[in-house]
Short mmCIF file of C-alpha atoms in Angstrom, two decimals:
data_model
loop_
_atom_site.label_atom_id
_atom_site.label_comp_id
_atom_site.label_asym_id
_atom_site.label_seq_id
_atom_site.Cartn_x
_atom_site.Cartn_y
_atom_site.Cartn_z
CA UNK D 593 0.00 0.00 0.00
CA UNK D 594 1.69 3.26 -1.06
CA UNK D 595 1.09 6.26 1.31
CA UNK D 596 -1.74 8.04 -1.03
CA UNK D 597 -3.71 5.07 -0.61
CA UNK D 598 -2.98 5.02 3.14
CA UNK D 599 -3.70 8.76 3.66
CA UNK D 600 -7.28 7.72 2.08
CA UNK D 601 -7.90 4.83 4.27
CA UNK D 602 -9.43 4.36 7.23
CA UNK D 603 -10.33 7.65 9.23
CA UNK D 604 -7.54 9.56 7.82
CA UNK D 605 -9.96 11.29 5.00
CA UNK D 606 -12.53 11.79 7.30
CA UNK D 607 -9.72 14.32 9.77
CA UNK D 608 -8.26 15.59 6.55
CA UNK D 609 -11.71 16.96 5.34
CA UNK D 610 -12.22 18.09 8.55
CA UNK D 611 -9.48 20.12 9.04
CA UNK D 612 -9.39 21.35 5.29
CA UNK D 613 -13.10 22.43 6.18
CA UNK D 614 -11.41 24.07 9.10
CA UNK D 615 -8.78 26.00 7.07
CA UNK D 616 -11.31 27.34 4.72
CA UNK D 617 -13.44 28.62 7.43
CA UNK D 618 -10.52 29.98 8.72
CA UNK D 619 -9.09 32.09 5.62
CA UNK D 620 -12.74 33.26 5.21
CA UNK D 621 -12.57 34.84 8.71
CA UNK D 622 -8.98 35.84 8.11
CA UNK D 623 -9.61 37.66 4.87
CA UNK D 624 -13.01 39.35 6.68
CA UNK D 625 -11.25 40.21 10.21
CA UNK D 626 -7.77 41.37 8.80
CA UNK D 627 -8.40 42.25 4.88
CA UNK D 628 -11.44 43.71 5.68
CA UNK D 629 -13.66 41.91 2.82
CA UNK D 630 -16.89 41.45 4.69
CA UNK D 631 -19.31 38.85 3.19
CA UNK D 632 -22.52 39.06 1.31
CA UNK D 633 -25.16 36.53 2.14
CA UNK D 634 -23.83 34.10 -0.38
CA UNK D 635 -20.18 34.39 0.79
CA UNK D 636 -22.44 33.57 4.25
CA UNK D 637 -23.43 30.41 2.42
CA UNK D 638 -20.19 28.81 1.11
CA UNK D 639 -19.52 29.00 4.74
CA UNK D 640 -22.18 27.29 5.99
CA UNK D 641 -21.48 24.21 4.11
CA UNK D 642 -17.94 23.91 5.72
CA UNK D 643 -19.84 24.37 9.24
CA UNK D 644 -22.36 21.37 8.73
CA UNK D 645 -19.37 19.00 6.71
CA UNK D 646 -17.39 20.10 10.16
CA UNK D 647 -20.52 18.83 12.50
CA UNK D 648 -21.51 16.20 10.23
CA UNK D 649 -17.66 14.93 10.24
CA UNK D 650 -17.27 15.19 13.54
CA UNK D 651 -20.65 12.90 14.41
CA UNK D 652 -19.70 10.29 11.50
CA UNK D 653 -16.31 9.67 13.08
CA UNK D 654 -17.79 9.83 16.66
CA UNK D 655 -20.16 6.85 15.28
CA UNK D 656 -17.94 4.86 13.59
CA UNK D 657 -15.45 4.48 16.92
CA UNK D 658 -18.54 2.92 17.89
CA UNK D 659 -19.60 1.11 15.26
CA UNK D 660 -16.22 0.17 13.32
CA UNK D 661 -17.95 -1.17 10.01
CA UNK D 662 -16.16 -0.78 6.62
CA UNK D 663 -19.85 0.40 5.21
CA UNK D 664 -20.57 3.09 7.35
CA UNK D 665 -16.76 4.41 6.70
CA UNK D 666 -17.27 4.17 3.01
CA UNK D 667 -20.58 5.66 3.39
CA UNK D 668 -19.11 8.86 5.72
CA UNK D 669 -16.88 9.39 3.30
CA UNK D 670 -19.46 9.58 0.14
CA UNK D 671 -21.27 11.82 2.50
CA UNK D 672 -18.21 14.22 2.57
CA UNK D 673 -18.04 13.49 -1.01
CA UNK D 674 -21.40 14.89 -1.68
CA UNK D 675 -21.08 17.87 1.36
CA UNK D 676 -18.24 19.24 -1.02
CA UNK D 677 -20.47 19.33 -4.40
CA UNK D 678 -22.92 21.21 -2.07
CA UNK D 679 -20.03 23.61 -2.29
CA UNK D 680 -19.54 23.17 -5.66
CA UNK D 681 -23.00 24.10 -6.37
CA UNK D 682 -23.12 27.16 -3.86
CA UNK D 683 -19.62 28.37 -5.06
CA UNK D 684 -20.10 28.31 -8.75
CA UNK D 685 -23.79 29.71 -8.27
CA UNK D 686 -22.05 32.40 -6.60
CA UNK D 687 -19.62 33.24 -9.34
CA UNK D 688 -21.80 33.03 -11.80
CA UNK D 689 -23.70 36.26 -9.86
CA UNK D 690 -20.74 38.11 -9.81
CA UNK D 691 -20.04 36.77 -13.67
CA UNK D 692 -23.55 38.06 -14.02
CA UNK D 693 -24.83 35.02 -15.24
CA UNK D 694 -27.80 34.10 -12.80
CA UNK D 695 -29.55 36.75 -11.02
CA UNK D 696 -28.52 37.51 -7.55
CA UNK D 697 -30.97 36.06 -4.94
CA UNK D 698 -33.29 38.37 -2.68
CA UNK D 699 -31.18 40.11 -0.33
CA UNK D 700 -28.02 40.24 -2.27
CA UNK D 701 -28.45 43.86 -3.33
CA UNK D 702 -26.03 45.29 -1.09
CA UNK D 703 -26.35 48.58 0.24
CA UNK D 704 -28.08 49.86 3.47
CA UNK D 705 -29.24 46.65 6.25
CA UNK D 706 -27.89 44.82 9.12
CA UNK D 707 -25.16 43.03 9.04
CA UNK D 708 -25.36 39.45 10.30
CA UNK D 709 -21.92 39.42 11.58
CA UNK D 710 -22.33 42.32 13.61
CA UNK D 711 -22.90 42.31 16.88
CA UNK D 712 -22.68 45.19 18.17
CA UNK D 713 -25.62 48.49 17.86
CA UNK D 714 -28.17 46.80 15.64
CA UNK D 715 -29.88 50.06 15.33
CA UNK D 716 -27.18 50.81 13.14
CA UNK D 717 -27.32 50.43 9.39
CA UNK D 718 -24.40 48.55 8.32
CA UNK D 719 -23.87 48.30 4.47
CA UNK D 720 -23.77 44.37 3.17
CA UNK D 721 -21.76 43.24 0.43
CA UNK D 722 -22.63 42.49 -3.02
CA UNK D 723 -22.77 39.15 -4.44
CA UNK D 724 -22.41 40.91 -7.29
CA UNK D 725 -18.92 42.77 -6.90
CA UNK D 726 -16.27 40.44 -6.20
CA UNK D 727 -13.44 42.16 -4.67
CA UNK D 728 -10.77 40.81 -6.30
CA UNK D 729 -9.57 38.04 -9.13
CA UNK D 730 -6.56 35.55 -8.97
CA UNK D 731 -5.78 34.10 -12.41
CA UNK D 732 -9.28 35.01 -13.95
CA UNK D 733 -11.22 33.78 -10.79
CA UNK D 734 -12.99 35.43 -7.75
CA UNK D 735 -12.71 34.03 -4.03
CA UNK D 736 -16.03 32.02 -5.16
CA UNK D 737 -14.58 30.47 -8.11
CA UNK D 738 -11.25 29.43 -6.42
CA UNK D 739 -14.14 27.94 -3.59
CA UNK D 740 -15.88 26.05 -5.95
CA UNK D 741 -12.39 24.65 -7.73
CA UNK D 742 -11.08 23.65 -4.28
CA UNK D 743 -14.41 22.49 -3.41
CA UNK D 744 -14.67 20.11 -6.35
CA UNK D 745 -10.94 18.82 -5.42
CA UNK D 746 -11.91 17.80 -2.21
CA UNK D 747 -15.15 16.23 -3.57
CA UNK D 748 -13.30 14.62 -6.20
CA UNK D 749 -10.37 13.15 -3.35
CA UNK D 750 -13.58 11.93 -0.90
CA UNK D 751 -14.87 10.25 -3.57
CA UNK D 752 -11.99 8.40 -4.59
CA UNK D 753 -11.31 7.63 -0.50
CA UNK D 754 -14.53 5.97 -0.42
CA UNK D 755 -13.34 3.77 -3.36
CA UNK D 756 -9.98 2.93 -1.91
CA UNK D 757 -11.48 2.29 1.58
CA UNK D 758 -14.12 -0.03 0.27
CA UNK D 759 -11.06 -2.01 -1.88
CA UNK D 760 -8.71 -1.98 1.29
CA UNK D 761 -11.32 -3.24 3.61
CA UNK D 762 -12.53 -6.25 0.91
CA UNK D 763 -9.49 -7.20 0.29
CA UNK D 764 -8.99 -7.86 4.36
#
């Protein structure tokens, strides 16, 4: 067994999604707290997805210490699989609003509201992002773009864990 097939055995996927769910989260906040690039409601979104692949990680790999079947491992790991082309889908939807290819959703307008991040006088207007206005492009792509491609990586990598842990654990 080389050590790419290790590294996607067992519950070594399952803590490598996790923490690269982790690090996303955490340049999101990083790039909001220090660059000062707050986040519009779908920026809010992409986010959320990395929050419930964090719990739902978490509560798979909780499980399966307690019930160590091959199946359920495989099957966490689809579910990872299919948490990152929720992503996909979010992160792509979202460039293709700044790309103005779809229509931005209700409450992507920008301009004067409340900001959900904000915690401090909510009497105070606070101006939101735009979905539409990305503030900045790396090699033709926004923030949501590069999202979606790492996204789809990740997808692609849980996907292929699933396959190698279901081969590793048949062939034991």
């Amino acid at each position: 067994m080389n050590a790419l097939t290790t590294l996607l055995t067992g519950w070594r996927w399952p803590v490598l999604a996790l923490l690269a769910s982790a690090a996303m989260l955490a340049a999101a906040h990083a790039f909001e707290q220090i660059g000062g690039l707050y986040p519009c409601p779908l920026c809010l979104r992409q986010r959320d997805v990395y929050w419930a692949l964090i719990a739902m990680t978490l509560t798979g790999l909780a499980l399966w210490r307690l019930v160590p079947k091959r199946r359920f491992l495989v099957a966490l790991n689809v579910l990872i699989g299919l948490a990152f082309l929720t992503g996909v889908v979010v992160a792509f939807y979202h460039a293709g609003v700044e790309w103005k290819i779809f229509p931005p959703p209700n409450g992507c307008s920008g301009g004067p509201g409340t900001d959900p991040m904000n915690f401090g006088d909510i009497d105070q207007p606070m101006n939101i992002a735009l979905c539409t206005d990305a503030p900045f492009y790396i090699a033709g792509l926004s923030m949501a773009g590069w999202n979606g491609v790492i996204s789809a990586l990740l997808a692609g990598i849980s996907f292929a864990a699933a396959a190698i842990t279901f081969r590793h654990y048949r062939t034991k």
